[in-house]
Amino acid sequence: MTKVAFLGLGAIGRPMAQRVADAGFDLTVWNRTAEKARAFAATATARAAATPAEAARGVEVVVICLSTSQHVESLLDGPDGLLAGLARGALLVDCTSGDPATSRRIATRLAARDVAYIDAPVSGGTSGAERGILTVMVGGDAAALDRARPVLQAFGKKIIHCGGVGAGDAVKAMNNAMLAIHVWSTGECLTALASMGVDPRVALDVVNASSGRSNTSENLFPERVLTRAFPRTFRLALLDKDIGIAAGVARDEKVPSPILQLAAELFRMAHAELGEEADHVEAVKMIEHLAGREIA
Ligand code: NDP
């Protein structure tokens, strides 16, 4: 069976790695906080490595899923770094929601060592990871994607080749920018309706049978806002990062993007106000705070 390493056992990385283990791959895991890797290896069929180099040694496919591309880049160098372990001919599959420029830099450094790289960010949340139905958006060589596909299929249902290295990151960032805008706009609309006395459940019932609907109105608001549950599955800090990448891509491409730039600013403020551990849907608490009332 293909030897695989999985680096980064965070909220989404852990269930993705679990799917890779359950699919029967010969799996080694590594995580910065070593206890998480040891706990994973204690229950799954996997070994815990002490360093990124040790995890990558002798492995054909290394999957990595960290918070940012900068974190991935920071793991390359040094005696314990990925470059010290990756063999010629290996493949690095970067599932981080990253930024295209850093991914291209990483790909160039790896190519000099005959190691292939694809950016392969995912969508579908922690529950999609647990069920193995993530969408995977890939940037890089079609041949490298073909090599990665059996591993990606362990956690991904729809695997889409978007273009060269960085294209997967860019599509992911734009997707999440749309998510952020949906969360914010739905929050403003429902707060205004609640303020004039319309029950937000009634309002959502209408919207979800009409043209304003989205995953945010159909699922996130009923399950997380109206219930006031706000479960912590995807950190606001990470959505702030994503929309910042999206706004940067639009600026680099010199595409007019006033909504993207404004939304990036709003999510930067919400992140600063609500902190590192807040969930992305908690951004609506900023609107509620400014309005002096809760939606529900
Ligand atoms: P978490 O914050 O839960 O986990 C982050 C992971 O990155 C942890 O394993 C953490 O290690 C590691 N890490 C952070 N900084 C460093 C560093 N400097 N060096 C080494 N490792 C580091 O994030 P998620 O798992 O939620 O997200 C991971 C990626 O997936 C992000 O890019 C995110 O945007 C994306 N994503 C997340 C989704 C979700 O629903 N959660 C959905 C789709 C994409 P440690 O345990 O030591 O802190």
Coordinates of C-alpha atoms and ligand atoms in Angstrom, one line a residue:
M1 CA 0.0 0.0 0.0
T2 CA 1.2 3.6 -0.8
K3 CA 3.1 5.1 2.1
V4 CA 1.5 8.4 3.2
A5 CA 2.4 11.0 5.7
F6 CA -0.2 13.5 7.1
L7 CA 1.1 16.7 8.8
G8 CA -1.3 18.9 10.7
L9 CA -4.0 17.3 12.8
G10 CA -6.2 20.4 13.4
A11 CA -10.0 20.7 13.3
I12 CA -10.2 19.5 9.7
G13 CA -6.8 17.8 9.3
R14 CA -7.6 15.2 12.0
P15 CA -10.8 13.8 10.4
M16 CA -9.1 13.9 6.9
A17 CA -6.1 11.9 8.3
Q18 CA -8.6 9.5 10.0
R19 CA -10.1 8.8 6.5
V20 CA -6.7 8.2 5.1
A21 CA -6.0 5.7 7.9
D22 CA -9.4 4.0 7.4
A23 CA -8.7 3.7 3.7
G24 CA -5.8 1.4 4.6
F25 CA -2.9 3.5 3.6
D26 CA 0.4 3.0 5.4
L27 CA 0.2 6.2 7.4
T28 CA 2.6 8.3 9.5
V29 CA 1.3 11.5 11.2
W30 CA 3.0 14.6 12.6
N31 CA 1.6 17.6 14.4
R32 CA 3.4 20.6 16.0
T33 CA 1.7 19.8 19.3
A34 CA 3.0 16.3 19.5
E35 CA 0.4 15.1 22.0
K36 CA -2.3 15.3 19.2
A37 CA -0.2 13.0 16.9
R38 CA 0.4 10.6 19.8
A39 CA -3.4 10.5 20.6
F40 CA -4.2 10.0 16.9
A41 CA -1.8 7.1 16.6
A42 CA -3.1 5.5 19.8
T43 CA -6.6 5.1 18.2
A44 CA -6.0 4.9 14.4
T45 CA -3.8 2.6 12.4
A46 CA -0.9 5.1 12.1
R47 CA 2.6 5.9 13.5
A48 CA 3.4 9.3 15.1
A49 CA 6.6 10.9 13.9
A50 CA 8.7 13.3 16.0
T51 CA 9.6 15.7 13.2
P52 CA 8.4 16.6 9.7
A53 CA 11.6 15.1 8.3
E54 CA 10.9 11.8 10.0
A55 CA 7.3 11.8 8.8
A56 CA 8.3 12.4 5.2
R57 CA 11.2 9.9 5.1
G58 CA 10.5 7.0 2.6
V59 CA 7.0 8.2 1.9
E60 CA 5.5 8.6 -1.6
V61 CA 2.8 11.1 -0.8
V62 CA 2.9 13.7 2.0
V63 CA -0.4 15.5 2.8
I64 CA -0.1 18.7 4.8
C65 CA -3.0 20.8 6.2
L66 CA -1.9 23.8 8.4
S67 CA -3.4 27.1 9.1
T68 CA -1.5 29.1 6.4
S69 CA 0.9 28.7 3.5
Q70 CA 3.5 30.6 5.6
H71 CA 3.3 27.8 8.2
V72 CA 3.9 25.2 5.5
E73 CA 6.9 27.1 4.1
S74 CA 8.3 27.3 7.6
L75 CA 8.4 23.5 7.8
L76 CA 10.7 23.1 4.8
D77 CA 14.1 23.9 6.2
G78 CA 16.5 22.7 8.9
P79 CA 17.6 19.2 9.9
D80 CA 14.0 18.4 11.1
G81 CA 12.4 20.0 8.1
L82 CA 10.4 18.4 5.2
L83 CA 13.2 18.9 2.7
A84 CA 15.5 16.8 4.8
G85 CA 13.1 13.9 4.6
L86 CA 11.4 14.1 1.2
A87 CA 12.8 11.6 -1.3
R88 CA 13.3 12.4 -5.0
G89 CA 10.1 11.6 -6.8
A90 CA 7.8 12.2 -3.8
L91 CA 4.7 14.3 -3.9
L92 CA 3.6 17.1 -1.5
V93 CA -0.2 17.6 -1.4
D94 CA -0.9 20.9 0.3
C95 CA -4.5 20.9 1.7
T96 CA -4.0 24.2 3.5
S97 CA -6.3 27.0 2.3
G98 CA -3.2 28.8 1.2
D99 CA -2.1 31.8 -0.9
P100 CA -1.1 31.3 -4.5
A101 CA 2.2 33.2 -4.4
T102 CA 3.6 31.2 -1.4
S103 CA 2.4 27.9 -3.0
R104 CA 4.2 28.8 -6.2
R105 CA 7.4 29.5 -4.2
I106 CA 7.2 26.2 -2.3
A107 CA 6.5 24.3 -5.6
T108 CA 9.7 25.9 -7.2
R109 CA 11.8 24.9 -4.2
L110 CA 10.5 21.4 -4.3
A111 CA 10.9 21.0 -8.0
A112 CA 14.6 21.7 -7.7
R113 CA 14.7 18.5 -5.6
D114 CA 12.5 16.6 -8.0
V115 CA 9.6 16.6 -5.6
A116 CA 6.2 17.4 -7.1
Y117 CA 3.7 19.8 -5.4
I118 CA 0.0 20.4 -5.8
D119 CA -2.2 22.9 -3.8
A120 CA -5.3 21.0 -2.9
P121 CA -7.5 23.0 -0.4
V122 CA -10.8 21.6 0.6
S123 CA -14.3 22.7 1.3
G124 CA -17.1 21.0 3.2
G125 CA -16.2 21.6 6.8
T126 CA -15.3 19.2 9.6
S127 CA -18.5 17.1 9.1
G128 CA -17.7 16.7 5.3
A129 CA -14.2 15.6 6.3
E130 CA -15.6 13.0 8.7
R131 CA -17.9 11.7 6.0
G132 CA -15.3 11.7 3.2
I133 CA -17.3 14.1 1.0
L134 CA -15.1 17.1 0.8
T135 CA -14.7 19.1 -2.4
V136 CA -11.0 19.3 -3.3
M137 CA -9.8 22.1 -5.6
V138 CA -6.4 21.4 -7.1
G139 CA -3.6 23.6 -8.6
G140 CA -0.6 21.9 -10.3
D141 CA 0.3 19.3 -12.8
A142 CA -2.4 16.9 -14.1
A143 CA 0.1 14.0 -13.7
A144 CA 0.8 14.9 -10.1
L145 CA -3.0 15.1 -9.4
D146 CA -3.4 11.6 -10.9
R147 CA -0.8 10.3 -8.5
A148 CA -2.5 12.1 -5.5
R149 CA -6.0 11.0 -6.5
P150 CA -6.2 7.7 -4.6
V151 CA -5.3 9.5 -1.4
L152 CA -7.5 12.5 -2.1
Q153 CA -10.4 10.1 -2.6
A154 CA -10.1 9.0 1.0
F155 CA -11.6 12.3 2.1
G156 CA -12.8 14.0 -1.1
K157 CA -15.9 13.3 -3.2
K158 CA -15.5 16.0 -5.9
I159 CA -11.9 16.5 -7.0
I160 CA -11.5 19.4 -9.5
H161 CA -8.4 20.4 -11.4
C162 CA -8.5 24.2 -11.4
G163 CA -5.2 25.1 -13.2
G164 CA -1.5 25.6 -12.4
V165 CA 0.0 25.8 -9.0
G166 CA -1.9 28.4 -6.9
A167 CA -5.2 28.0 -8.9
G168 CA -6.7 25.8 -6.2
D169 CA -5.8 28.3 -3.5
A170 CA -7.3 31.2 -5.5
V171 CA -10.6 29.3 -6.1
K172 CA -10.7 28.4 -2.4
A173 CA -10.1 32.0 -1.3
M174 CA -12.8 33.3 -3.6
N175 CA -15.3 30.6 -2.4
N176 CA -14.7 31.6 1.2
A177 CA -14.9 35.3 0.3
M178 CA -18.4 34.5 -0.9
L179 CA -19.1 32.6 2.3
A180 CA -18.0 35.6 4.4
I181 CA -20.1 38.0 2.4
H182 CA -23.1 35.7 2.8
V183 CA -22.6 35.5 6.5
W184 CA -22.3 39.3 6.9
S185 CA -25.1 40.2 4.5
T186 CA -27.5 37.6 6.0
G187 CA -26.7 39.0 9.4
E188 CA -27.5 42.6 8.4
C189 CA -30.7 41.7 6.6
L190 CA -32.0 39.5 9.5
T191 CA -31.1 42.0 12.1
A192 CA -33.0 44.7 10.3
L193 CA -36.0 42.4 9.8
A194 CA -36.0 41.3 13.5
S195 CA -35.8 45.0 14.5
M196 CA -39.0 45.8 12.6
G197 CA -40.7 42.8 14.3
V198 CA -40.4 40.0 11.6
D199 CA -39.6 36.6 13.2
P200 CA -36.2 35.6 11.8
R201 CA -37.5 32.0 11.3
V202 CA -40.3 33.3 9.1
A203 CA -37.8 35.5 7.2
L204 CA -35.5 32.5 6.6
D205 CA -38.4 30.4 5.6
V206 CA -39.1 32.9 2.8
V207 CA -35.5 33.5 1.8
N208 CA -34.8 29.7 1.6
A209 CA -37.7 29.4 -0.9
S210 CA -36.5 32.5 -2.8
S211 CA -33.6 33.9 -4.7
G212 CA -31.6 35.2 -1.6
R213 CA -30.9 31.7 -0.3
S214 CA -27.4 30.3 0.3
N215 CA -25.8 27.6 2.4
T216 CA -25.5 30.3 5.0
S217 CA -29.3 31.0 5.0
E218 CA -30.2 27.3 4.6
N219 CA -27.9 25.7 7.2
L220 CA -25.6 28.1 9.1
F221 CA -28.2 30.5 10.4
P222 CA -30.9 28.0 11.3
E223 CA -28.4 25.6 13.0
R224 CA -26.0 28.1 14.6
V225 CA -27.4 31.6 14.9
L226 CA -31.1 31.1 15.7
T227 CA -30.2 28.3 18.2
R228 CA -27.4 30.6 19.6
A229 CA -25.2 27.4 19.6
F230 CA -22.4 28.9 17.5
P231 CA -20.4 25.7 17.5
R232 CA -16.6 26.2 16.9
T233 CA -15.8 24.2 13.7
F234 CA -14.0 26.8 11.5
R235 CA -12.2 29.6 13.1
L236 CA -13.1 33.2 12.2
A237 CA -9.3 33.8 12.1
L238 CA -9.0 31.4 9.2
L239 CA -11.9 33.0 7.3
D240 CA -10.3 36.4 7.9
K241 CA -7.1 34.9 6.3
D242 CA -9.1 33.5 3.4
I243 CA -10.9 36.7 2.5
G244 CA -7.6 38.6 2.9
I245 CA -6.1 36.3 0.2
A246 CA -9.1 36.8 -2.0
A247 CA -8.9 40.6 -1.7
G248 CA -5.2 40.4 -2.5
V249 CA -5.7 38.2 -5.6
A250 CA -8.3 40.7 -6.9
R251 CA -5.9 43.7 -6.3
D252 CA -3.0 41.8 -7.9
E253 CA -5.2 41.1 -11.0
K254 CA -6.3 44.8 -11.0
V255 CA -10.0 43.7 -10.9
P256 CA -12.4 46.2 -9.3
S257 CA -13.4 44.6 -6.0
P258 CA -15.0 47.1 -3.6
I259 CA -17.2 44.5 -1.9
L260 CA -14.3 42.1 -1.5
Q261 CA -12.1 44.8 0.0
L262 CA -14.8 46.0 2.4
A263 CA -15.6 42.5 3.5
A264 CA -11.9 41.8 4.1
E265 CA -11.8 44.9 6.4
L266 CA -15.0 43.9 8.2
F267 CA -13.7 40.4 8.9
R268 CA -10.3 41.8 10.0
M269 CA -12.2 43.9 12.6
A270 CA -14.4 41.0 13.7
H271 CA -11.3 38.8 14.1
A272 CA -9.6 41.5 16.2
E273 CA -12.7 42.0 18.3
L274 CA -13.8 38.3 18.8
G275 CA -10.3 36.7 19.1
E276 CA -8.5 33.6 17.8
E277 CA -10.9 31.0 19.0
A278 CA -14.2 32.4 17.8
D279 CA -16.1 30.5 15.0
H280 CA -16.6 32.2 11.6
V281 CA -20.4 32.5 12.1
E282 CA -19.8 34.5 15.3
A283 CA -19.0 37.4 13.0
V284 CA -22.7 38.2 13.1
K285 CA -22.2 39.1 16.8
M286 CA -20.4 42.2 15.6
I287 CA -23.6 43.3 13.7
E288 CA -25.7 42.5 16.7
H289 CA -23.4 44.4 18.9
L290 CA -23.5 47.5 16.7
A291 CA -27.3 47.2 16.3
G292 CA -27.8 46.8 20.1
R293 CA -29.9 43.7 19.7
E294 CA -29.7 40.0 18.9
I295 CA -31.2 38.5 15.8
A296 CA -32.9 35.7 17.8
Ligands
NDP1 P1 -6.8 24.5 13.2 O1 -6.6 25.9 13.7 O2 -7.8 23.7 13.9 O3 -5.5 23.7 13.1 C1 -4.3 24.2 12.5 C2 -3.3 23.2 12.3 O4 -2.1 23.8 11.9 C3 -2.9 22.5 13.6 O5 -2.5 21.2 13.3 C4 -1.7 23.3 14.1 O6 -0.9 22.7 15.0 C5 -1.0 23.6 12.8 N1 -0.1 24.7 12.9 C6 -0.5 26.0 13.0 N2 0.6 26.8 13.0 C7 1.7 26.0 12.8 C8 3.1 26.2 12.7 N3 3.6 27.4 12.8 N4 3.9 25.1 12.5 C9 3.3 23.9 12.4 N5 2.0 23.6 12.5 C10 1.2 24.7 12.7 O7 -7.2 24.7 11.6 P2 -8.1 23.8 10.7 O8 -7.8 22.4 10.9 O9 -9.6 24.2 10.9 O10 -7.7 24.3 9.3 C11 -6.6 23.9 8.6 C12 -6.6 24.5 7.2 O11 -7.8 24.0 6.5 C13 -6.7 26.0 7.2 O12 -6.0 26.5 6.1 C14 -8.2 26.3 7.0 O13 -8.5 27.5 6.4 C15 -8.6 25.1 6.1 N6 -10.0 24.7 6.2 C16 -10.7 24.5 7.4 C17 -12.0 24.1 7.4 C18 -12.8 23.8 8.7 O14 -14.0 23.6 8.7 N7 -12.1 23.8 9.9 C19 -12.8 23.9 6.2 C20 -12.0 24.1 5.0 C21 -10.7 24.5 5.0 P3 -1.2 22.7 16.6 O15 -2.1 21.5 16.8 O16 0.2 22.5 17.2 O17 -1.8 24.0 16.9

